[in-house]
């Protein structure tokens, strides 16, 4: 998993992603996720791989006046959690260093909503299988898991154009903003779908494309052509 890398570049990562997560999240992903959250009143919410912590404050602003029962913000990188608490502190939230490759430190059926944004595309297939099983374990029966990943078609286009650098079995890096490189795993959409099924989730999925505003801020993305940048899974547990 690539998250320890983010401890070394935590300040640069925060500067690159800013207050809304970067162009794709700012103009496409954030609103899509927020539209798929019906309410946060009395909800227990877990965020996996929170990065610099920008998203939960956006959610609280969107649902202003609604009071969640619990908010847990996690990341493997302690340095990024420190940035999150400094830059986007949510006073009622718990901040916890969590490695999704290991058993989550929560009781079964602890959460109504789990958020995972651009995290599962950075772990091995074996680790992803384990993490999805843990999500299923700690999610309430009527709860929802919202997942975004870098789209496999976009990763394939980067590979075709020689833009990926190999780190080891399954693991590569792809270009980020400026000189930054982002860890990524090459995995098919079909594999993701099968892993979600095996973990016991019903789900819908949707491919999301960059908007003109995204291209304006990241013109280099035009080189990929008409290819989706993100894949979203909206999941509920099979009962």
GROMACS .gro file of C-alpha atoms in nm:
model
  239
    1UNK     CA    1   0.000   0.000   0.000
    2UNK     CA    2   0.126   0.345  -0.089
    3UNK     CA    3   0.005   0.548   0.211
    4UNK     CA    4   0.340   0.566   0.403
    5UNK     CA    5   0.467   0.749   0.097
    6UNK     CA    6   0.217   1.022   0.181
    7UNK     CA    7   0.382   1.072   0.519
    8UNK     CA    8   0.696   1.182   0.335
    9UNK     CA    9   0.506   1.420   0.109
   10UNK     CA   10   0.224   1.525   0.344
   11UNK     CA   11   0.286   1.900   0.310
   12UNK     CA   12   0.331   1.881  -0.067
   13UNK     CA   13   0.021   1.663  -0.097
   14UNK     CA   14  -0.188   1.912   0.100
   15UNK     CA   15  -0.060   2.195  -0.118
   16UNK     CA   16  -0.140   1.996  -0.434
   17UNK     CA   17  -0.487   1.879  -0.333
   18UNK     CA   18  -0.592   2.193  -0.149
   19UNK     CA   19  -0.926   2.253   0.014
   20UNK     CA   20  -1.142   2.040  -0.216
   21UNK     CA   21  -0.912   1.753  -0.311
   22UNK     CA   22  -0.788   1.870  -0.649
   23UNK     CA   23  -0.973   1.945  -0.976
   24UNK     CA   24  -1.149   1.610  -1.030
   25UNK     CA   25  -1.282   1.595  -0.676
   26UNK     CA   26  -1.362   1.967  -0.669
   27UNK     CA   27  -1.565   1.972  -0.990
   28UNK     CA   28  -1.695   1.614  -1.020
   29UNK     CA   29  -1.646   1.367  -0.735
   30UNK     CA   30  -1.735   1.569  -0.426
   31UNK     CA   31  -2.081   1.666  -0.547
   32UNK     CA   32  -2.146   1.316  -0.676
   33UNK     CA   33  -2.067   1.165  -0.336
   34UNK     CA   34  -2.265   1.427  -0.145
   35UNK     CA   35  -2.570   1.365  -0.365
   36UNK     CA   36  -2.553   0.999  -0.264
   37UNK     CA   37  -2.564   1.077   0.108
   38UNK     CA   38  -2.929   1.109   0.202
   39UNK     CA   39  -2.883   1.237   0.558
   40UNK     CA   40  -2.626   1.243   0.836
   41UNK     CA   41  -2.867   1.291   1.126
   42UNK     CA   42  -2.775   1.043   1.402
   43UNK     CA   43  -2.541   0.863   1.158
   44UNK     CA   44  -2.215   0.700   1.258
   45UNK     CA   45  -1.966   0.787   0.983
   46UNK     CA   46  -1.626   0.632   0.906
   47UNK     CA   47  -1.387   0.783   0.651
   48UNK     CA   48  -1.105   0.561   0.527
   49UNK     CA   49  -0.793   0.720   0.379
   50UNK     CA   50  -0.903   1.075   0.457
   51UNK     CA   51  -0.579   1.233   0.331
   52UNK     CA   52  -0.566   1.598   0.433
   53UNK     CA   53  -0.918   1.569   0.576
   54UNK     CA   54  -1.102   1.812   0.350
   55UNK     CA   55  -1.414   1.603   0.277
   56UNK     CA   56  -1.591   1.570   0.613
   57UNK     CA   57  -1.605   1.950   0.659
   58UNK     CA   58  -1.762   1.976   0.312
   59UNK     CA   59  -2.017   1.714   0.411
   60UNK     CA   60  -2.100   1.891   0.737
   61UNK     CA   61  -2.145   2.217   0.548
   62UNK     CA   62  -2.376   2.052   0.291
   63UNK     CA   63  -2.586   1.899   0.572
   64UNK     CA   64  -2.567   2.200   0.801
   65UNK     CA   65  -2.801   2.161   1.099
   66UNK     CA   66  -2.791   1.780   1.092
   67UNK     CA   67  -2.605   1.623   1.383
   68UNK     CA   68  -2.426   1.289   1.326
   69UNK     CA   69  -2.392   1.042   1.611
   70UNK     CA   70  -2.023   0.977   1.548
   71UNK     CA   71  -1.750   1.075   1.303
   72UNK     CA   72  -1.425   0.877   1.271
   73UNK     CA   73  -1.161   1.012   1.032
   74UNK     CA   74  -0.876   0.775   0.948
   75UNK     CA   75  -0.563   0.743   0.739
   76UNK     CA   76  -0.261   0.518   0.746
   77UNK     CA   77  -0.035   0.824   0.736
   78UNK     CA   78   0.007   0.988   1.074
   79UNK     CA   79   0.156   1.293   0.903
   80UNK     CA   80  -0.156   1.339   0.690
   81UNK     CA   81  -0.378   1.297   0.994
   82UNK     CA   82  -0.180   1.577   1.159
   83UNK     CA   83  -0.242   1.795   0.852
   84UNK     CA   84  -0.612   1.705   0.866
   85UNK     CA   85  -0.640   1.806   1.229
   86UNK     CA   86  -0.452   2.130   1.171
   87UNK     CA   87  -0.618   2.242   0.847
   88UNK     CA   88  -0.967   2.086   0.863
   89UNK     CA   89  -1.023   2.014   1.230
   90UNK     CA   90  -1.368   1.874   1.308
   91UNK     CA   91  -1.398   1.918   1.681
   92UNK     CA   92  -1.649   1.637   1.732
   93UNK     CA   93  -1.454   1.386   1.520
   94UNK     CA   94  -1.223   1.105   1.630
   95UNK     CA   95  -0.893   1.093   1.438
   96UNK     CA   96  -0.745   0.743   1.414
   97UNK     CA   97  -0.445   0.602   1.232
   98UNK     CA   98  -0.579   0.295   1.050
   99UNK     CA   99  -0.426   0.047   0.808
  100UNK     CA  100  -0.706  -0.107   0.600
  101UNK     CA  101  -0.491  -0.416   0.549
  102UNK     CA  102  -0.551  -0.503   0.917
  103UNK     CA  103  -0.865  -0.567   1.119
  104UNK     CA  104  -1.053  -0.242   1.182
  105UNK     CA  105  -1.055  -0.145   1.553
  106UNK     CA  106  -1.436  -0.122   1.564
  107UNK     CA  107  -1.719  -0.348   1.672
  108UNK     CA  108  -1.944  -0.514   1.415
  109UNK     CA  109  -2.226  -0.296   1.278
  110UNK     CA  110  -2.067   0.023   1.418
  111UNK     CA  111  -2.130   0.255   1.122
  112UNK     CA  112  -2.416   0.374   0.905
  113UNK     CA  113  -2.191   0.527   0.640
  114UNK     CA  114  -1.838   0.442   0.526
  115UNK     CA  115  -1.649   0.664   0.281
  116UNK     CA  116  -1.342   0.556   0.085
  117UNK     CA  117  -1.209   0.797  -0.177
  118UNK     CA  118  -0.921   0.690  -0.403
  119UNK     CA  119  -0.781   0.445  -0.147
  120UNK     CA  120  -0.876   0.097  -0.269
  121UNK     CA  121  -0.686   0.151  -0.595
  122UNK     CA  122  -0.363   0.168  -0.392
  123UNK     CA  123  -0.375  -0.172  -0.219
  124UNK     CA  124  -0.305  -0.525  -0.338
  125UNK     CA  125  -0.595  -0.745  -0.445
  126UNK     CA  126  -0.555  -0.960  -0.132
  127UNK     CA  127  -0.558  -0.648   0.089
  128UNK     CA  128  -0.859  -0.507  -0.092
  129UNK     CA  129  -1.051  -0.831  -0.038
  130UNK     CA  130  -0.973  -0.811   0.334
  131UNK     CA  131  -1.064  -0.442   0.358
  132UNK     CA  132  -1.401  -0.494   0.187
  133UNK     CA  133  -1.481  -0.777   0.426
  134UNK     CA  134  -1.397  -0.545   0.716
  135UNK     CA  135  -1.620  -0.275   0.569
  136UNK     CA  136  -1.901  -0.527   0.552
  137UNK     CA  137  -1.838  -0.633   0.912
  138UNK     CA  138  -1.847  -0.285   1.064
  139UNK     CA  139  -2.134  -0.154   0.847
  140UNK     CA  140  -2.493  -0.159   0.972
  141UNK     CA  141  -2.735  -0.378   0.777
  142UNK     CA  142  -2.907  -0.071   0.632
  143UNK     CA  143  -2.579   0.121   0.598
  144UNK     CA  144  -2.403   0.244   0.287
  145UNK     CA  145  -2.045   0.220   0.160
  146UNK     CA  146  -1.938   0.487  -0.092
  147UNK     CA  147  -1.618   0.407  -0.281
  148UNK     CA  148  -1.429   0.595  -0.550
  149UNK     CA  149  -1.126   0.459  -0.733
  150UNK     CA  150  -0.909   0.575  -1.018
  151UNK     CA  151  -1.078   0.430  -1.323
  152UNK     CA  152  -0.906   0.117  -1.463
  153UNK     CA  153  -0.951   0.255  -1.817
  154UNK     CA  154  -0.756   0.568  -1.724
  155UNK     CA  155  -0.480   0.361  -1.564
  156UNK     CA  156  -0.468   0.142  -1.876
  157UNK     CA  157  -0.431   0.451  -2.095
  158UNK     CA  158  -0.141   0.573  -1.880
  159UNK     CA  159   0.023   0.233  -1.909
  160UNK     CA  160  -0.022   0.232  -2.287
  161UNK     CA  161   0.143   0.574  -2.308
  162UNK     CA  162   0.435   0.475  -2.085
  163UNK     CA  163   0.329   0.700  -1.796
  164UNK     CA  164   0.339   0.435  -1.523
  165UNK     CA  165   0.651   0.349  -1.325
  166UNK     CA  166   0.671   0.002  -1.172
  167UNK     CA  167   0.730  -0.036  -0.797
  168UNK     CA  168   0.675  -0.410  -0.763
  169UNK     CA  169   0.416  -0.685  -0.819
  170UNK     CA  170   0.080  -0.510  -0.875
  171UNK     CA  171   0.218  -0.172  -0.766
  172UNK     CA  172   0.299   0.126  -0.989
  173UNK     CA  173   0.305   0.504  -0.967
  174UNK     CA  174   0.125   0.744  -1.198
  175UNK     CA  175   0.173   1.118  -1.255
  176UNK     CA  176   0.017   1.352  -1.000
  177UNK     CA  177   0.027   1.729  -0.986
  178UNK     CA  178   0.366   1.878  -1.069
  179UNK     CA  179   0.647   1.636  -0.986
  180UNK     CA  180   0.438   1.424  -0.749
  181UNK     CA  181   0.376   1.057  -0.829
  182UNK     CA  182   0.071   0.870  -0.698
  183UNK     CA  183   0.075   0.500  -0.604
  184UNK     CA  184  -0.169   0.285  -0.803
  185UNK     CA  185  -0.250  -0.080  -0.867
  186UNK     CA  186  -0.331  -0.207  -1.215
  187UNK     CA  187  -0.659  -0.396  -1.176
  188UNK     CA  188  -0.958  -0.452  -1.405
  189UNK     CA  189  -1.308  -0.320  -1.342
  190UNK     CA  190  -1.429  -0.681  -1.355
  191UNK     CA  191  -1.196  -0.771  -1.067
  192UNK     CA  192  -1.333  -0.486  -0.856
  193UNK     CA  193  -1.689  -0.597  -0.927
  194UNK     CA  194  -1.613  -0.955  -0.828
  195UNK     CA  195  -1.446  -0.846  -0.503
  196UNK     CA  196  -1.745  -0.632  -0.403
  197UNK     CA  197  -1.974  -0.928  -0.470
  198UNK     CA  198  -1.756  -1.164  -0.269
  199UNK     CA  199  -1.765  -0.923   0.027
  200UNK     CA  200  -2.144  -0.940   0.029
  201UNK     CA  201  -2.243  -0.607  -0.121
  202UNK     CA  202  -2.523  -0.506  -0.351
  203UNK     CA  203  -2.400  -0.208  -0.551
  204UNK     CA  204  -2.438   0.021  -0.844
  205UNK     CA  205  -2.134   0.161  -1.020
  206UNK     CA  206  -2.080   0.460  -1.246
  207UNK     CA  207  -1.791   0.591  -1.452
  208UNK     CA  208  -1.723   0.961  -1.407
  209UNK     CA  209  -1.560   1.178  -1.674
  210UNK     CA  210  -1.364   1.502  -1.635
  211UNK     CA  211  -1.554   1.826  -1.691
  212UNK     CA  212  -1.426   2.125  -1.887
  213UNK     CA  213  -1.329   2.286  -1.557
  214UNK     CA  214  -1.112   1.985  -1.474
  215UNK     CA  215  -0.940   2.012  -1.812
  216UNK     CA  216  -0.884   2.384  -1.759
  217UNK     CA  217  -0.689   2.314  -1.440
  218UNK     CA  218  -0.523   1.993  -1.563
  219UNK     CA  219  -0.489   2.034  -1.941
  220UNK     CA  220  -0.256   1.735  -1.962
  221UNK     CA  221  -0.555   1.508  -1.895
  222UNK     CA  222  -0.678   1.585  -2.246
  223UNK     CA  223  -0.405   1.354  -2.373
  224UNK     CA  224  -0.598   1.057  -2.235
  225UNK     CA  225  -0.888   1.125  -2.471
  226UNK     CA  226  -1.251   1.052  -2.387
  227UNK     CA  227  -1.175   0.820  -2.096
  228UNK     CA  228  -1.338   0.817  -1.750
  229UNK     CA  229  -1.113   0.919  -1.464
  230UNK     CA  230  -1.305   0.772  -1.172
  231UNK     CA  231  -1.521   0.471  -1.096
  232UNK     CA  232  -1.775   0.498  -0.813
  233UNK     CA  233  -1.942   0.216  -0.623
  234UNK     CA  234  -2.255   0.283  -0.414
  235UNK     CA  235  -2.286  -0.022  -0.191
  236UNK     CA  236  -2.528  -0.173   0.058
  237UNK     CA  237  -2.494  -0.501   0.245
  238UNK     CA  238  -2.667  -0.816   0.129
  239UNK     CA  239  -2.909  -0.923   0.403
   0.00000   0.00000   0.00000
